[in-house]
Short mmCIF file of C-alpha atoms in Angstrom, two decimals:
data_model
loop_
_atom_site.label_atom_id
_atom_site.label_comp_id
_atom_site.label_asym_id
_atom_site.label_seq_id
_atom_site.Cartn_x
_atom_site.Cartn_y
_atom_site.Cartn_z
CA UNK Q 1229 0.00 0.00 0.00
CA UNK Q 1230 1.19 3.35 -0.93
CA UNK Q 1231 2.09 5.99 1.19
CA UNK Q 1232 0.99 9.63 1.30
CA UNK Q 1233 2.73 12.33 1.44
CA UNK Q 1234 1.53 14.73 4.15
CA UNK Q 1235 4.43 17.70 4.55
CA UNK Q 1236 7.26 19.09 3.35
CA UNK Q 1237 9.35 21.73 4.28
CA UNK Q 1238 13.09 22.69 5.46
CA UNK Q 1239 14.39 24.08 8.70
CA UNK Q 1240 17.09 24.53 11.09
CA UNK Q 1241 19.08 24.02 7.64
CA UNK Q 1242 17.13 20.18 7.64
CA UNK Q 1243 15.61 18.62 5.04
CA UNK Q 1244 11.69 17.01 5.98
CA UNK Q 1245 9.33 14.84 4.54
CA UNK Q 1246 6.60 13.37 6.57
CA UNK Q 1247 4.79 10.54 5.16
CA UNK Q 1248 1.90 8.37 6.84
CA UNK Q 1249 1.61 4.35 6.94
CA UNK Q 1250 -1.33 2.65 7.18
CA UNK Q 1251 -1.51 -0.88 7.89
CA UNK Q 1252 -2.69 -3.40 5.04
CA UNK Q 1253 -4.16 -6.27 6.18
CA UNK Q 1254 -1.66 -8.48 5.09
CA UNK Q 1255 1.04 -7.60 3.32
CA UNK Q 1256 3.66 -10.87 3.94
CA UNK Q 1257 3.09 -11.49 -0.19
CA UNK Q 1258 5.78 -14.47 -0.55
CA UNK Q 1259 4.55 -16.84 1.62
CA UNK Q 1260 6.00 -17.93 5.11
CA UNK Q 1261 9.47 -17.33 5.94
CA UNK Q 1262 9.58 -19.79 8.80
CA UNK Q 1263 6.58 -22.12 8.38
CA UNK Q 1264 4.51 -22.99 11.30
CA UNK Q 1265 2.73 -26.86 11.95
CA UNK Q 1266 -0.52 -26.92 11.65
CA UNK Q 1267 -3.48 -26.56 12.48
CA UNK Q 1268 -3.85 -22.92 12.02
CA UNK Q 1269 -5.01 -20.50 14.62
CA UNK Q 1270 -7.70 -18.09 14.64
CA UNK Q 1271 -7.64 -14.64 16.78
CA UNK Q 1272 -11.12 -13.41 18.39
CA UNK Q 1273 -11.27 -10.05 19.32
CA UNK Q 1274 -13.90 -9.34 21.91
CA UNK Q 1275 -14.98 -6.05 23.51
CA UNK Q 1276 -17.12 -3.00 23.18
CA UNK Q 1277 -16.59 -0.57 20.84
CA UNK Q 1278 -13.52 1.58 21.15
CA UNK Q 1279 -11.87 -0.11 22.93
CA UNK Q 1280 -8.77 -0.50 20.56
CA UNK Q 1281 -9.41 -4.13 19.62
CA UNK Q 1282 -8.87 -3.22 15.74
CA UNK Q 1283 -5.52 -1.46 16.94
CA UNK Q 1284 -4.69 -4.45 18.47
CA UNK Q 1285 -5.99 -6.41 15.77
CA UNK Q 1286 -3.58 -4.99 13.32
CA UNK Q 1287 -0.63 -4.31 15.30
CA UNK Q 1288 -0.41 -8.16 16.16
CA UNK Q 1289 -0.79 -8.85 12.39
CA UNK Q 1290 1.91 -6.68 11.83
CA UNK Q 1291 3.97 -8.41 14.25
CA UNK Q 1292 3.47 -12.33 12.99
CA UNK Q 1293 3.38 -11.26 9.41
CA UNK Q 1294 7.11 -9.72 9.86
CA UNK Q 1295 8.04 -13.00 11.81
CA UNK Q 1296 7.48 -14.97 9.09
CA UNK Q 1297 3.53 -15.88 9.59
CA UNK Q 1298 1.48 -15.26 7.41
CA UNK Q 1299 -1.45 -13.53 9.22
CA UNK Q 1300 -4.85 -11.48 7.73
CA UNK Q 1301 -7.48 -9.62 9.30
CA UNK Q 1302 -10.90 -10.24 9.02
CA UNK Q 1303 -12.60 -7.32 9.96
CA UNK Q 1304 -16.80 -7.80 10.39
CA UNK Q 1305 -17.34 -4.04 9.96
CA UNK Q 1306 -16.24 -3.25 6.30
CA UNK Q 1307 -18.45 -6.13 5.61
CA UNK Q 1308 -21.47 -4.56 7.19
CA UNK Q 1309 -20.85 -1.41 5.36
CA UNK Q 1310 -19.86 -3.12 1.57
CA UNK Q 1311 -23.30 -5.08 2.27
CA UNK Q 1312 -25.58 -2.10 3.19
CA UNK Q 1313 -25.48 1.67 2.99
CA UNK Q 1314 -28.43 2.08 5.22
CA UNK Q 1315 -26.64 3.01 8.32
CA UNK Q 1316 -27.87 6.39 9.52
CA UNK Q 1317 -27.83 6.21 13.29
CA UNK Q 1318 -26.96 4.60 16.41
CA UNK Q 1319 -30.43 3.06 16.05
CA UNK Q 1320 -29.10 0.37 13.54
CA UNK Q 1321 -27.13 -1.38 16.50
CA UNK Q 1322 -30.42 -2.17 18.84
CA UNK Q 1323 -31.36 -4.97 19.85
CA UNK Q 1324 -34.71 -4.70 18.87
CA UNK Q 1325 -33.86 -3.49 15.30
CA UNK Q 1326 -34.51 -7.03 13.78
CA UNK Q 1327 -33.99 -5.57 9.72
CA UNK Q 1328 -30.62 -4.46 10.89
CA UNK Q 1329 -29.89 -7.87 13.07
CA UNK Q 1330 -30.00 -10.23 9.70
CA UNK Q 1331 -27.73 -7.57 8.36
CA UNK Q 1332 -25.12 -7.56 10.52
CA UNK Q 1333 -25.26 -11.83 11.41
CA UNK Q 1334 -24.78 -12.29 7.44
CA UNK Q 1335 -21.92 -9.92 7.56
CA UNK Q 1336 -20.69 -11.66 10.36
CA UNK Q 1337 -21.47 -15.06 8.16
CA UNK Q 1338 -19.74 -14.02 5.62
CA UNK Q 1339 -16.39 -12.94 7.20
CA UNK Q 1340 -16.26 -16.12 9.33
CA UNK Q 1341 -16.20 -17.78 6.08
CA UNK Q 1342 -13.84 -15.99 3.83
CA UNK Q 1343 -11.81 -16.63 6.97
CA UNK Q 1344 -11.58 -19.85 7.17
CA UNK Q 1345 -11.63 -20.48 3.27
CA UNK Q 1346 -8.27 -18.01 3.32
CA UNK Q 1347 -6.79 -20.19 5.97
CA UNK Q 1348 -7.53 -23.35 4.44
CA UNK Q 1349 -5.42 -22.03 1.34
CA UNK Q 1350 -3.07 -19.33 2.16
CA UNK Q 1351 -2.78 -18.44 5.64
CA UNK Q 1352 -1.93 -19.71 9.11
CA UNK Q 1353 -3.36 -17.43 11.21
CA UNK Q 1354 -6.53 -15.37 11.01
CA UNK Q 1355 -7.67 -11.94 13.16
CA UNK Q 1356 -11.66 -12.27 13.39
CA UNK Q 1357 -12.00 -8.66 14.50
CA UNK Q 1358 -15.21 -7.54 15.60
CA UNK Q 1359 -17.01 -6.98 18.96
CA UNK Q 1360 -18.37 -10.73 19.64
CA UNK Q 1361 -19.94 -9.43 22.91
CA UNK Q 1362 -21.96 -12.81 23.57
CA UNK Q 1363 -21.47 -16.54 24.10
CA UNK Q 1364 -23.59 -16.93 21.69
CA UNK Q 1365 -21.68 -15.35 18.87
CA UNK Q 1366 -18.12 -16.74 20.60
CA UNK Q 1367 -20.00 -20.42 20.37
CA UNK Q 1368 -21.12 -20.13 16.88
CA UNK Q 1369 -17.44 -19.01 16.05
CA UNK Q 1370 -15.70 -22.16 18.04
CA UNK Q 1371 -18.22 -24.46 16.45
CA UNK Q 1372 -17.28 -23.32 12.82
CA UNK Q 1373 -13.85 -22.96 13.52
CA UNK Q 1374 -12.98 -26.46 15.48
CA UNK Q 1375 -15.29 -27.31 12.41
CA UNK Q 1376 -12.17 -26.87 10.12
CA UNK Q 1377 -9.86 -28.22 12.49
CA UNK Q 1378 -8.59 -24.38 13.43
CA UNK Q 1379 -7.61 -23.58 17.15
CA UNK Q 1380 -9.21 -20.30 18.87
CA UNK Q 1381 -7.59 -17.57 21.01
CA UNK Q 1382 -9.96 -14.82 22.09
CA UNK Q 1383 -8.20 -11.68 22.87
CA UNK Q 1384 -10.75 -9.02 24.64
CA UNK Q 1385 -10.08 -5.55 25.29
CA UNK Q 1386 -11.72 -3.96 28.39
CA UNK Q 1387 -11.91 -0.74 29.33
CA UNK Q 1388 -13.19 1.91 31.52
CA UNK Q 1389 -10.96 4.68 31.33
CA UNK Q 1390 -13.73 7.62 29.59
CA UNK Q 1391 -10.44 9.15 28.65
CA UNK Q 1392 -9.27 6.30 26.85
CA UNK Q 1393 -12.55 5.92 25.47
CA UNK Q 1394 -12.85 9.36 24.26
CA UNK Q 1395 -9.29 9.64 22.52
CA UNK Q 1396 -10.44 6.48 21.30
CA UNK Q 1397 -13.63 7.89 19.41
CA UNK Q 1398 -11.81 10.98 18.24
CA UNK Q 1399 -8.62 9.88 16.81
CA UNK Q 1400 -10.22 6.65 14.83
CA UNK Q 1401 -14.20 6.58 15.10
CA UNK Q 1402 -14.89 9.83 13.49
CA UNK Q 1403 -13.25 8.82 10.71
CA UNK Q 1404 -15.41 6.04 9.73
CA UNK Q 1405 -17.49 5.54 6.58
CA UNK Q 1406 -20.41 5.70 8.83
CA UNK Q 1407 -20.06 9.19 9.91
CA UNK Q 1408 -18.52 10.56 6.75
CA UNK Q 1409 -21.72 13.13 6.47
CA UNK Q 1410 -22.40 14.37 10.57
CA UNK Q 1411 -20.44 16.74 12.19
CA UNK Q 1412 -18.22 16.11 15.00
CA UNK Q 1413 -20.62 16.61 18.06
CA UNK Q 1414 -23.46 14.58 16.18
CA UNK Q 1415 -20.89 11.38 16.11
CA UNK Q 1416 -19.80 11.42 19.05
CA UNK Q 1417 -23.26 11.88 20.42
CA UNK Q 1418 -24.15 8.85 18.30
CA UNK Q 1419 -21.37 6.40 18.61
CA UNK Q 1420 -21.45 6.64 22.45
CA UNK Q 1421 -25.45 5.43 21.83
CA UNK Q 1422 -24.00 2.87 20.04
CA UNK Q 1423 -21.80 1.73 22.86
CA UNK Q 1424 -24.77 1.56 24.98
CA UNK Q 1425 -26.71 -0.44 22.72
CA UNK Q 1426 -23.83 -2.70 23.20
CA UNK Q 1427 -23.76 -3.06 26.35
CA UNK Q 1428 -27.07 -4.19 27.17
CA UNK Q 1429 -25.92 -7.66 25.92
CA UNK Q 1430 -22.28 -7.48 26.50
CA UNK Q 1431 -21.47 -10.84 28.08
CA UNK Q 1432 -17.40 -11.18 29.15
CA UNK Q 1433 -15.70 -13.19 28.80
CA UNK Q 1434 -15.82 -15.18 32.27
CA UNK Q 1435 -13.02 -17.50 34.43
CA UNK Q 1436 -15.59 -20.07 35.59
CA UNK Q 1437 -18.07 -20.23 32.32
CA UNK Q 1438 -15.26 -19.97 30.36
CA UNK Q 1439 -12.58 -21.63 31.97
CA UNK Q 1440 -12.13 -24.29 28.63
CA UNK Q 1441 -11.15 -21.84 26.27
CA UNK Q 1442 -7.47 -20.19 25.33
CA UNK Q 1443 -7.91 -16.31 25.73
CA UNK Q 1444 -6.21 -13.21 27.36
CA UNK Q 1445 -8.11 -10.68 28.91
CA UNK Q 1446 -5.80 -6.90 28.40
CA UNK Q 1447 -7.73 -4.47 30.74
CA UNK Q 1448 -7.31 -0.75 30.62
CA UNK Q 1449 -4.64 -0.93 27.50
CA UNK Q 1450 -2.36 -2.67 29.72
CA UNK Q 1451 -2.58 -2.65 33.17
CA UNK Q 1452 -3.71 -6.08 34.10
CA UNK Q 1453 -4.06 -8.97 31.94
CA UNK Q 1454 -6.20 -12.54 32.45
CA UNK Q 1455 -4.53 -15.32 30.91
CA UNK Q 1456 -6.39 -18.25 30.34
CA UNK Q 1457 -5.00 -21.71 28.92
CA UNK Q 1458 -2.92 -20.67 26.44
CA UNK Q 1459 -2.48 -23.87 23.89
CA UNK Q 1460 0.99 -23.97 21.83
CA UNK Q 1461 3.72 -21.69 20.51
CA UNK Q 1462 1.59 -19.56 18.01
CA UNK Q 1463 -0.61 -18.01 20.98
CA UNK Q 1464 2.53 -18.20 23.48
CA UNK Q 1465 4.25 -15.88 21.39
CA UNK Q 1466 0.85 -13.54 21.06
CA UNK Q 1467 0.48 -13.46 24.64
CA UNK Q 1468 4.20 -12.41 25.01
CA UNK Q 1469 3.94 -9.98 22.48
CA UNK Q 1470 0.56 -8.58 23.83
CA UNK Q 1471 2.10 -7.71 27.54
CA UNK Q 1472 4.50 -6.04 26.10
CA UNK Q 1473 2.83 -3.01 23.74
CA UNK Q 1474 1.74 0.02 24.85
CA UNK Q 1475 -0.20 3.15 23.77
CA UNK Q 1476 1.83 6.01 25.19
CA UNK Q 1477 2.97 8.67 22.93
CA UNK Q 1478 6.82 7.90 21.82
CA UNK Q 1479 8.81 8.65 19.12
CA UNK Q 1480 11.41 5.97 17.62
CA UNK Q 1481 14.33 7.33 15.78
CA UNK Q 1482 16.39 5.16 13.17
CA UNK Q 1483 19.36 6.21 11.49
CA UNK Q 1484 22.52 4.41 9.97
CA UNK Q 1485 25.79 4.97 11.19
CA UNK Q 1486 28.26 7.70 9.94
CA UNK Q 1487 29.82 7.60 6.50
CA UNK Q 1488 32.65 4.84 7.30
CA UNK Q 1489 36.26 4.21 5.48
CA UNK Q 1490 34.67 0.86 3.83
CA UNK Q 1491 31.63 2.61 2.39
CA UNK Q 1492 33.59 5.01 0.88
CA UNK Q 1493 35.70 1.86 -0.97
CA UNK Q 1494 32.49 0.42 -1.53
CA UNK Q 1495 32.92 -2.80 0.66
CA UNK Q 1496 30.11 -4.44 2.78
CA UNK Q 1497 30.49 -5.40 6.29
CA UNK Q 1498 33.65 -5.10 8.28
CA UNK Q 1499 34.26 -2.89 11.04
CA UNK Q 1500 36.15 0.37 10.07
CA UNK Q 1501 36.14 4.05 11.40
CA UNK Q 1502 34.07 6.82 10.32
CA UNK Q 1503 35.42 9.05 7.65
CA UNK Q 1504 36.23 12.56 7.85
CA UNK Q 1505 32.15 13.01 6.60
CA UNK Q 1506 31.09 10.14 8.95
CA UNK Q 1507 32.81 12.35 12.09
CA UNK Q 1508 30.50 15.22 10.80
CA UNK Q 1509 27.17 13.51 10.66
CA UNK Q 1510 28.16 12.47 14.56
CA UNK Q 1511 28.15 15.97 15.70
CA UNK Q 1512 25.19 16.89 13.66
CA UNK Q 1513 23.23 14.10 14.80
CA UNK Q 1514 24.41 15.49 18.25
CA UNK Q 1515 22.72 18.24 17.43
CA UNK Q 1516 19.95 17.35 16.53
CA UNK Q 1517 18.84 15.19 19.21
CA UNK Q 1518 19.77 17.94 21.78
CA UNK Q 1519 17.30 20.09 20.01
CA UNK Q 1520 14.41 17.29 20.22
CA UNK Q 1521 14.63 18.15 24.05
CA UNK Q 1522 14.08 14.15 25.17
CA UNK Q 1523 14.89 14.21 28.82
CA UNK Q 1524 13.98 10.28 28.79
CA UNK Q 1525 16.08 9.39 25.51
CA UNK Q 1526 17.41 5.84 25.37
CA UNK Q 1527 20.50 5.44 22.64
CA UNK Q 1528 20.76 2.18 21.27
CA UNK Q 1529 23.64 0.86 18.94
CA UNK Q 1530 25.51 -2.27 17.48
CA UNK Q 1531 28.78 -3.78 18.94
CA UNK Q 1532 30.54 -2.15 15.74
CA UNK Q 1533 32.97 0.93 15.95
CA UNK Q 1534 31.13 2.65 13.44
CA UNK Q 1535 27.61 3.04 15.21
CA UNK Q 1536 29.56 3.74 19.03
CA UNK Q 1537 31.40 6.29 17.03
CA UNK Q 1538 28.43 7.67 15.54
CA UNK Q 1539 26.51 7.98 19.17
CA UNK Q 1540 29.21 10.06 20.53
CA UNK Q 1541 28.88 13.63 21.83
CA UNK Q 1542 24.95 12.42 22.72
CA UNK Q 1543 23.49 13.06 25.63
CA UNK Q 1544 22.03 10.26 26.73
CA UNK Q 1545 22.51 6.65 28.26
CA UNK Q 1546 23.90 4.18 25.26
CA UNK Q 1547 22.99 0.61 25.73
CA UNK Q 1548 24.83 -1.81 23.32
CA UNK Q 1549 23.25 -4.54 21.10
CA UNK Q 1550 24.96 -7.51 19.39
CA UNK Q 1551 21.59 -8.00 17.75
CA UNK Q 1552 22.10 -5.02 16.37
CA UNK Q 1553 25.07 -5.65 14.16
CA UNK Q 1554 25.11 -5.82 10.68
CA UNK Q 1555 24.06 -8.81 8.45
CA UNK Q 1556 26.57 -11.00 8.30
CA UNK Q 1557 28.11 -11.52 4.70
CA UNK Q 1558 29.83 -14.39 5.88
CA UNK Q 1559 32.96 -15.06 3.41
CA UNK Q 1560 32.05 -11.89 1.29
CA UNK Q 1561 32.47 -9.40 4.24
CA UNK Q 1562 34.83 -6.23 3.01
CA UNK Q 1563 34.67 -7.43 -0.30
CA UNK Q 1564 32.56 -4.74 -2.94
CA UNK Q 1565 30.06 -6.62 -5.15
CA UNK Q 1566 32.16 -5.86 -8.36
CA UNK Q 1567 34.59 -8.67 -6.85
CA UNK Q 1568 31.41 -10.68 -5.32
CA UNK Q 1569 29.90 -11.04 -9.25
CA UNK Q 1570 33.06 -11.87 -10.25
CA UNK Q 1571 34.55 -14.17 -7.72
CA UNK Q 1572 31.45 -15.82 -7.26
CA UNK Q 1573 29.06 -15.22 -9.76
CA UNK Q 1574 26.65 -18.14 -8.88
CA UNK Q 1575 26.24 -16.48 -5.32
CA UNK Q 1576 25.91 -13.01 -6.57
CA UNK Q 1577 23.22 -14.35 -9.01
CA UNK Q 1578 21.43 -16.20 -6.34
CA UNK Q 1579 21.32 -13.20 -3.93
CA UNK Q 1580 19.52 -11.14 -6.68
CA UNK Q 1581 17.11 -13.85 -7.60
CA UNK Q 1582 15.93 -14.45 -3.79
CA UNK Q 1583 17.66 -11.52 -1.59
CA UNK Q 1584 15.26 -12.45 1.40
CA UNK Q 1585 15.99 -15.78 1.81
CA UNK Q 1586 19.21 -15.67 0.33
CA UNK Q 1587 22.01 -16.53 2.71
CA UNK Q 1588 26.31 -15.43 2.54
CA UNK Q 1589 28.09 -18.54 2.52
CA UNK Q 1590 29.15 -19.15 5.78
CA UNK Q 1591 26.92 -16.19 7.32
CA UNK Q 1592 23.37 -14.81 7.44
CA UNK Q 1593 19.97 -14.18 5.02
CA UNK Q 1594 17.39 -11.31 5.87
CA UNK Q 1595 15.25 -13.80 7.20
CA UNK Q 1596 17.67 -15.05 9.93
CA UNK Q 1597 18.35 -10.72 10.80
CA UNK Q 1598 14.46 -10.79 11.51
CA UNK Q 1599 15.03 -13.36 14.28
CA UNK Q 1600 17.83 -11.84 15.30
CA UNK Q 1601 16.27 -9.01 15.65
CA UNK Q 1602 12.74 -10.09 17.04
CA UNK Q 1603 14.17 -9.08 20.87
CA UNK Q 1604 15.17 -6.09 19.69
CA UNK Q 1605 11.29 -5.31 18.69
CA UNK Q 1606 9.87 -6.66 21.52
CA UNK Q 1607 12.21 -4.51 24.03
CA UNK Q 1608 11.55 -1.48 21.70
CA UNK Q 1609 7.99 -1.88 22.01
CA UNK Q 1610 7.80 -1.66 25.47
CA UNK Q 1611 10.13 1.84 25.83
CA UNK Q 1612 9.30 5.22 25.27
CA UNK Q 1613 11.72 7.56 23.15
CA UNK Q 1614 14.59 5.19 21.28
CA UNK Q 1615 17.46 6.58 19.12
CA UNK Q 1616 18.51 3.66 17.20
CA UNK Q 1617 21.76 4.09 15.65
CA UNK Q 1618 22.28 1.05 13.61
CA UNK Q 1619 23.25 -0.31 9.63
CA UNK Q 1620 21.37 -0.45 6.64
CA UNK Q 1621 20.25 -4.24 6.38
CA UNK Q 1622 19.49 -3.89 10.18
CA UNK Q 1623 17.69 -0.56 9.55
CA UNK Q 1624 15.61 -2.17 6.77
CA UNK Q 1625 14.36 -4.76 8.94
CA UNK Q 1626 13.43 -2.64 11.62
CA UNK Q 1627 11.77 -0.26 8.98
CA UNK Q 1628 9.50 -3.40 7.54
CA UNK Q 1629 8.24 -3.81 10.91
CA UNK Q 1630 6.95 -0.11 11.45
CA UNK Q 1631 5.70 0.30 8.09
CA UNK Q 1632 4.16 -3.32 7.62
CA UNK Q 1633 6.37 -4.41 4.47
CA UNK Q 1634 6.75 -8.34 3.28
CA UNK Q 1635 9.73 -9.50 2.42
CA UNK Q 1636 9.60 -8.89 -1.22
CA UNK Q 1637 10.06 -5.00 -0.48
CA UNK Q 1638 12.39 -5.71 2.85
CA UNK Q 1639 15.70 -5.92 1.63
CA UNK Q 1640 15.34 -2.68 -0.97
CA UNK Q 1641 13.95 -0.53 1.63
CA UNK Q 1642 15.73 3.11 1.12
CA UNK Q 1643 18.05 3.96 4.40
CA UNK Q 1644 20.57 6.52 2.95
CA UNK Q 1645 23.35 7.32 4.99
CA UNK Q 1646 23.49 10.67 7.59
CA UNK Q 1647 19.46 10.48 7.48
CA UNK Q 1648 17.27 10.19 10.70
CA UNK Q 1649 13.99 8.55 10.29
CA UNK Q 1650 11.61 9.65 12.91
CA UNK Q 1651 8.94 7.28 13.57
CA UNK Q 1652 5.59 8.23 15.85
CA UNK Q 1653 2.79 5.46 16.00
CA UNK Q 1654 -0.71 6.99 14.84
CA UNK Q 1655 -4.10 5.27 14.99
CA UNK Q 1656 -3.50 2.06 12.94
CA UNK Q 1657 -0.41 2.84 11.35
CA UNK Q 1658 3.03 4.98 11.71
CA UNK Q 1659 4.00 8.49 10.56
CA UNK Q 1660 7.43 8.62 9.59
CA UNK Q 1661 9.42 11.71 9.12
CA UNK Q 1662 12.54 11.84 6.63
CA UNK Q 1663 14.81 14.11 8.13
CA UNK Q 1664 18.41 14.77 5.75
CA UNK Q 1665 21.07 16.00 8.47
CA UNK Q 1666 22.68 17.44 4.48
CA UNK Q 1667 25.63 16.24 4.92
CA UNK Q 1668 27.16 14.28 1.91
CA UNK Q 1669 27.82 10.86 1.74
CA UNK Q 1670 28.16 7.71 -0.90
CA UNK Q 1671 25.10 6.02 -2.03
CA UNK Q 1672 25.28 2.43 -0.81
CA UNK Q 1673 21.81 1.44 -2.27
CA UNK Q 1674 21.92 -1.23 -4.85
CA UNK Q 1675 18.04 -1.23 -6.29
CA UNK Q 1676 16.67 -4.08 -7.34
CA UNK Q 1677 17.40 -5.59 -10.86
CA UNK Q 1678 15.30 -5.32 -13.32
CA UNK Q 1679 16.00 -8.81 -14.79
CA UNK Q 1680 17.35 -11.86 -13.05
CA UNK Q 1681 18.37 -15.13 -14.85
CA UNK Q 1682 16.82 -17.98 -13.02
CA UNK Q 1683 18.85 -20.74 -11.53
CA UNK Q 1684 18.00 -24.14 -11.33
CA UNK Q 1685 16.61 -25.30 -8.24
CA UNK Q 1686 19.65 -28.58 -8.99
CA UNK Q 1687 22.00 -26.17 -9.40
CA UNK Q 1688 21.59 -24.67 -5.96
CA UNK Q 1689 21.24 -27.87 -4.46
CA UNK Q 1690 24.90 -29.25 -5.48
CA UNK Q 1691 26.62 -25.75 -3.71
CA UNK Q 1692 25.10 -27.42 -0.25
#
């Protein structure tokens, strides 16, 4: 999905560009990267409206889908509205309103069974996102799914913070399809009425009634949780993932390391000093964080000279990462890819065809960075401000995650050198700001080619 360009401008002699992310629903478009066993696992959201269980919804599919699982959401509500454009009120979601009631069960219907028809072909794990606020509904839902074989993990939100609630409403409810023609006031006024109607029939989920089933409880966006028989890795990993998010405001910052002596020679890898340019993007990116006035500003870098070099002169505590380090080229580190295509032409030809999955003889692929780096998200997720100072194939991975790219787009994600990317979570996806520090330095992007000769599966096969 696109991005849109929202602002431009230039500063403080900086140059901007603020863009905004949305989330797709699924956007891991080459199939898993680490396959899971079967049987495959379907998400239930539960909870009233607003309270953030189609944030969560998407965020988590964000998460398994960069893992390597590939995860969709199903969400009830764009059903309801590509089936009927009769919605005009609150009135619509009553209990009594029995026109509206067949409406809304066949959109239900039909969701639950493009679900499971995606899983059975394509997916192994599906987000069922909608309020399911009765046994009833939860029931149907295990019946069809443990139909199929799936397994179920409900995952309700609770909440009674009105100030959640109300941010809530404002920042992601007035922006609905079903309030595209009242103003402001008039939807609020409405969709609280709609949470009322609700919650005449909300039925949570319970620890004695429902004591059988595999869910988590997350009440008041975090502060307690109510886990409930959690059954295998898939929703081990959710549940660990879960407890660790948060919804305060926080700004991540990204940036590559300084120019370094190998970049300017054109060789991957090693571990050289900064040039005479890299020294200058250090005390500009000094700079520049001092002037984002972050009394609570974490710095984060690799075990490599060139990012500790680059995070000196800032004012704040630096923390270390060997998961941070750059992807290991194995026995083509320091070499330039002018000598890789022609030392080892078979490799270089096999990186291009697959650069994902594609691993340096003797060191790493993309696909093994994101599990290196997987700790590395989870920790980030659960600070506040975060200056990562890293390298580009580490900075690409990181990016994907954020922004919600597969792996086909991964490993040509744009990270130029003395360039800060400043990432703020919004809604249900990120805005990222582009911030050029202008200070010159070699362009180590290699795009991707245009035309790659296949090699034969056989072929590949005999190198192991």
């Amino acid at each position: 999905m696109a991005a849109s360009p929202t602002h431009q401008n230039s500063t403080n002699g900086l140059s901007h560009s603020i863009l905004i992310y949305p989330c797709p629903h699924n956007s891991f478009e080459n199939g898993p990267s680490c396959p899971i066993a079967h049987p495959q696992t379907v998400i239930v959201m539960v909870g009233l409206p607003a309270r953030g269980k189609t944030y969560v919804a998407k965020k988590l599919t964000r998460y398994l889908n960069w893992i390597g699982i590939p995860t969709r959401v199903f969400n009830v509500g764009e059903y309801r509205r590509s089936a009927t454009d009769c919605y005009k009120n609150h009135n619509f979601f009553r209990p009594d309103n029995e026109q509206a009631q067949v409406i809304r069960r066949k959109a239900a219907m039909d969701a639950l069974i493009d679900m499971c028809n995606w899983l059975e072909v394509d997916g192994e794990v599906a987000v069922f996102d909608a309020t399911n606020t009765t046994k009833e509904r939860r029931d149907d839902i295990l019946d069809t799914c443990y139909g199929r074989g799936f397994k179920v993990f409900f995952v309700e939100s609770m909440c009674d913070n009105p100030l959640v609630i109300e941010a809530n409403i404002a920042e992601v409810k007035l922006s609905s399809p079903d309030y595209k023609d009242m103003n402001k006031d008039e939807a609020i006024r409405d969709f609280l009425q709609r949470i009322t109607h609700y919650e005449t029939a909300y039925e949570p989920m319970d620890e004695q009634n429902d004591s059988e089933k595999s869910y988590i409880t997350i009440m008041n966006c975090g502060e307690r949780f109510l886990v409930n028989k959690v059954d295998g890795h898939i929703q081990s990993r959710i549940v660990y993932y879960l407890m660790n998010i948060h919804i305060m405001p926080r700004t991540i910052y990204l940036t590559r390391h300084g120019e370094s002596e190998l970049n300017l020679k054109g060789r991957i890898g090693g571990d050289s000093d900064l040039s005479d340019r890299g020294r200058q993007y250090r005390d500009a990116l000094a700079a520049y964080m001092a002037n984002e006035h972050l009394p609570d500003l974490k710095v984060w870098t690799s075990q490599l000279k060139r990012t500790s070099q680059t995070a000196q002169g800032i004012e704040a505590p630096i923390e270390q990462w060997k998961a941070l380090n750059e992807l290991d080229a194995g026995t083509c580190d320091e070499m330039t890819y002018v000598e890789i295509q022609q030392k080892c032409p078979e490799e270089f030809a096999l990186r291009d065809q697959d650069k994902y999955h594609y691993r340096y003889p003797k060191g790493e692929s993309y696909q093994d960075l994101v599990a290196r780096l997987e700790p590395v998200i989870m920790e980030l997720e659960r600070q506040k401000n975060v200056l990562v100072v890293c390298h580009q194939g580490v900075m690409r991975c990181l990016l994907a995650y954020f922004l919600d790219k597969g792996s086909e787009e991964l490993p040509y994600l744009k990270c130029p050198l003395h360039t800060v990317l400043k990432l703020t979570p919004v809604a249900y996806g990120c805005r990222v700001e582009s911030v050029s520090l202008n200070i010159d330095a070699v362009d180590t992007h290699r795009p991707k080619p245009s035309h790659v000769q296949p090699i034969k599966r056989e072929k590949r096969e005999r190198r192991k």
